[in-house]
Amino acid sequence: MPGSKRQLSYWKFKLHEIIYEADTPAGKTFDIILFFVIIFSVILVMLESITSFDAKYHDYLFAAEWFVTILFTLEYIARIISIKNPSKYIFSFYGIIDLLATIPLYLSYFFAGTQVFLAIRALRLLRVFRILKLMRYLGEASQLGRALQASKVKIAVFIYTVLILSVILGTLMYLIEGADAGFTSIPKSIYWTIVTLTTVGYGDIAPQSDLGQVIAAVIMILGYGIIAVPTGIVTSEFTRQASLDKKVHSNTQVCPHCLEENHLEHSHFCHKCGSLLNE
Amino acid sequence: MPGSKRQLSYWKFKLHEIIYEADTPAGKTFDIILFFVIIFSVILVMLESITSFDAKYHDYLFAAEWFVTILFTLEYIARIISIKNPSKYIFSFYGIIDLLATIPLYLSYFFAGTQVFLAIRALRLLRVFRILKLMRYLGEASQLGRALQASKVKIAVFIYTVLILSVILGTLMYLIEGADAGFTSIPKSIYWTIVTLTTVGYGDIAPQSDLGQVIAAVIMILGYGIIAVPTGIVTSEFTRQASLDKKVHSNTQVCPHCLEENHLEHSHFCHKCGSLLNE
Amino acid sequence: MPGSKRQLSYWKFKLHEIIYEADTPAGKTFDIILFFVIIFSVILVMLESITSFDAKYHDYLFAAEWFVTILFTLEYIARIISIKNPSKYIFSFYGIIDLLATIPLYLSYFFAGTQVFLAIRALRLLRVFRILKLMRYLGEASQLGRALQASKVKIAVFIYTVLILSVILGTLMYLIEGADAGFTSIPKSIYWTIVTLTTVGYGDIAPQSDLGQVIAAVIMILGYGIIAVPTGIVTSEFTRQASLDKKVHSNTQVCPHCLEENHLEHSHFCHKCGSLLNE
Amino acid sequence: MPGSKRQLSYWKFKLHEIIYEADTPAGKTFDIILFFVIIFSVILVMLESITSFDAKYHDYLFAAEWFVTILFTLEYIARIISIKNPSKYIFSFYGIIDLLATIPLYLSYFFAGTQVFLAIRALRLLRVFRILKLMRYLGEASQLGRALQASKVKIAVFIYTVLILSVILGTLMYLIEGADAGFTSIPKSIYWTIVTLTTVGYGDIAPQSDLGQVIAAVIMILGYGIIAVPTGIVTSEFTRQASLDKKVHSNTQVCPHCLEENHLEHSHFCHKCGSLLNE
């Protein structure tokens, strides 16, 4: 029955359009519904974790959990059958997240402690960027991403330096303060150093001795100062990206005579050979 | 009586000048008095909230509250009668704030718990920008506002990313630490994650397990690092705004021949058509 | 005796050179000794404040206090007699600080609680900038000062906005949390809001209710974000100052024909009249 | 036996190549092994500091400690004998660290409390930059270092200002709050001020009085604001360094006539002598 086959492939095509694209009204509606189901599923996970709430409304939460799981399962199947090359989706970043967000309830019948996967549902929130058709937004974000990408090495060097600093200063504080002040081991001391260096400062562990407080003060001022470094890196990179974007804009004229390319936006004559430029 | 009518409209005009404008001595005096009454009303609300103070001086505070309320009422009525189109003022941002700042005491005779509106009085402090005739200041602030406006999308993407990060890391910490360490539910865990990520660090909840402290350290370094992102966004935008403003300054000459506008500050000849520029 | 008078004025001149200038070896030695006496006096004040230390070595500290006071007194007198116009020094910033740093011990015989003035000794540490002959350093610092000066208005608007925000959010938290969670009055609530907004986060007061924690999270993210504003202001101003300094450097060529000054560094022809430029 | 001597010097040369260079496969392998031994030694120090862990596995840790010490000793000897001028290595930064990282176990037989040196092992982690052949990375880091170097004076002025501020405000808080609120001495008060100014905020000491909380709020806003200064310094320096680097990139043409080097990227004629430039 080639007709029904063609009809099937028509339905696949239709399904693909709805699920993977967001330009048609149907696709848009699907994406918005999906977005709210994801939000709902994340809130559900949160509510389940509140003991008093779970005790009271356990049956409702359990039903809602099944509801979400079934919706996610149907969506996952639809995504697989509507795409030409299913393995491409299955092993993609979103494919793996979608699977892991779907299976916790199923797995809970076989294993204990599969709630860990529930946390993954939050990752599905990343879909919002696509759902809201944030082409423009993604453009902005990608400038952000590009800036971070370009300063990757500098950031790595920075983090490595911070870690070495934490190990050295943490060990020092362990030797000075000792177990009485809460610095019970070097790892705990390093933890404290990071808490202080990043200016978080819980106060669950705090130096008691005079020398310890002096070194703590040094660590704080250090931390207060070196926050300037990542900021400086990212800002300078941002500024560079912005000026690059601007350069590309002005770079539209080419001298017909000497082929010089880098003209100011309003130039009429080539700054290199003096020939008249075409608009 | 057309004369008394004209006199009335003259008074309206006079009142309008005093209340809405700040160029005349009378208008200036009105604005300064208003400013101090607003400050006084805000301090009053604060003092009422201090139980020991309120117990001692309740009658004085109550009288002062009536004094402020009557002044505000008179001002509100004056604002309405002196403007040509009252509804324009009533439904404006300041109009609504002025109303809400005036009515709490009246409402307290009908309903309980209307003190909430008292907090709105603080919003009246925004008037100070106008009162102090901060045209120049507003110019500066508007550059600030323009910079924030221009980087709105980037900031939204940033906040959204921080929120998703908080949900994921908060859930993770809930699974690792559990209720014993104060991570009693996922929402509370997310609250803790935000406290840590923003380097606030109250310390009312703090990780106890080794793994929890390792992840906490990662969150801290993350938070310490990603503060660079909004800073980079705003700074790069500020720098761009500043250079735009500079460009606008130089933009005073227009070529009399080709109407080209964007000349360098010292140009004497149009870079577009070679015509002599007027100074 | 005109000779002795001339000799006296010679000594005054010599004294002035030693005390007020730092170019001669004697002046340098004086400044360095003064610097260490100031440091010593500040450490003295600190040691006196440690009860256990003061109980043990009270007599020594008291003697040292007299020693410092006498040195400061002699210096103050020398400064007055060696200057032509004493009142100019006496009412200058440093003159007032020097006096207030000298008198606490004398005053303690007449009044109680004059230790407050001892804190002013720390202000004398500002002399170090002059003492170390930090002309160059002051140049750098003045660039810093100029940047802050230029962005004064923007910073004032920023601080005013932060304060209004603190008043509004503090009042809100007072209404939500109430006295049980430590939010005993609106001023205390505002204090807590500032603690949170600036990401200090002591944790002595912390929200207990769910809604309170949600708003606290919003305040934190707000504070985490708006730290970008002063940074952006100062950085953009710094960059501008740096480019201004650079502009001045390139500004060495003057057109011999039209006297135009603002040429690019490598220009050979005047952009204004086309004349050949001299190097 | 000149042959064996030559053979010896060949072995020395070979050893030098393996230890000091990282281009040959043998050198690379050596560096990677060394890196993991260093990491292992640092983890060892951490584990020893955890009392419960040390009690259980003391013998294993002690054996591993000897293992690491022997490896480090052999490496240290190899480094000395394979270099032409041993004293150059011995008194270099890494030479001293390597020695101090090797000897704690030996010293522990003579003195108590030599664990202090164990902390120095962490410093050996700095070798990773060389080990991973981070020429490129070091280039980036050196840009970072250059930026910090260039703004050294500004940063020193900034830190000095922060310290004076802390001394003054700390003394003030001591006078206001007194011993009851934990401000037991001026040094402790200064410690608290630094904790607050850097937005760390442990909360082990917190102001109790109304005036104290007002001043604390001022300190917080101050600290929140002046963090903009180091950030501004470093960022503006970064931007300058980046633009300098860009300038250097364009610096590929040299005038064949006057040897002038600093040409703009598109220049065809020397801006200094007018000679034609080679491409």
Short mmCIF file of C-alpha atoms in Angstrom, two decimals, chain B residues 2 8 60 65 70 94 104 127 145-146 173 179 188 193-194 197 210 218 243 249 259 264 269 272 279:
data_model
loop_
_atom_site.label_atom_id
_atom_site.label_comp_id
_atom_site.label_asym_id
_atom_site.label_seq_id
_atom_site.Cartn_x
_atom_site.Cartn_y
_atom_site.Cartn_z
CA PRO B 2 -15.97 85.25 34.16
CA LEU B 8 -9.45 80.52 39.39
CA TYR B 60 3.41 61.22 69.17
CA GLU B 65 1.42 59.92 61.06
CA ILE B 70 -2.96 65.14 55.79
CA TYR B 94 4.18 58.70 40.40
CA PRO B 104 -2.64 53.49 54.53
CA ARG B 127 11.13 62.11 43.50
CA GLY B 145 19.96 53.17 32.11
CA ARG B 146 20.75 53.06 28.40
CA MET B 173 23.49 19.09 47.08
CA ALA B 179 18.21 16.79 55.82
CA LYS B 188 15.95 25.02 50.53
CA THR B 193 23.10 27.34 46.32
CA ILE B 194 22.12 30.91 45.48
CA LEU B 197 26.95 31.20 44.29
CA ASP B 210 33.35 15.72 52.40
CA VAL B 218 33.30 24.22 43.11
CA SER B 243 32.38 56.34 22.73
CA HIS B 249 29.69 65.43 20.17
CA LEU B 259 24.45 66.69 3.68
CA LEU B 264 35.63 64.31 12.51
CA PHE B 269 36.58 69.54 3.95
CA LYS B 272 32.61 62.43 1.13
CA GLU B 279 32.20 75.91 10.82
#
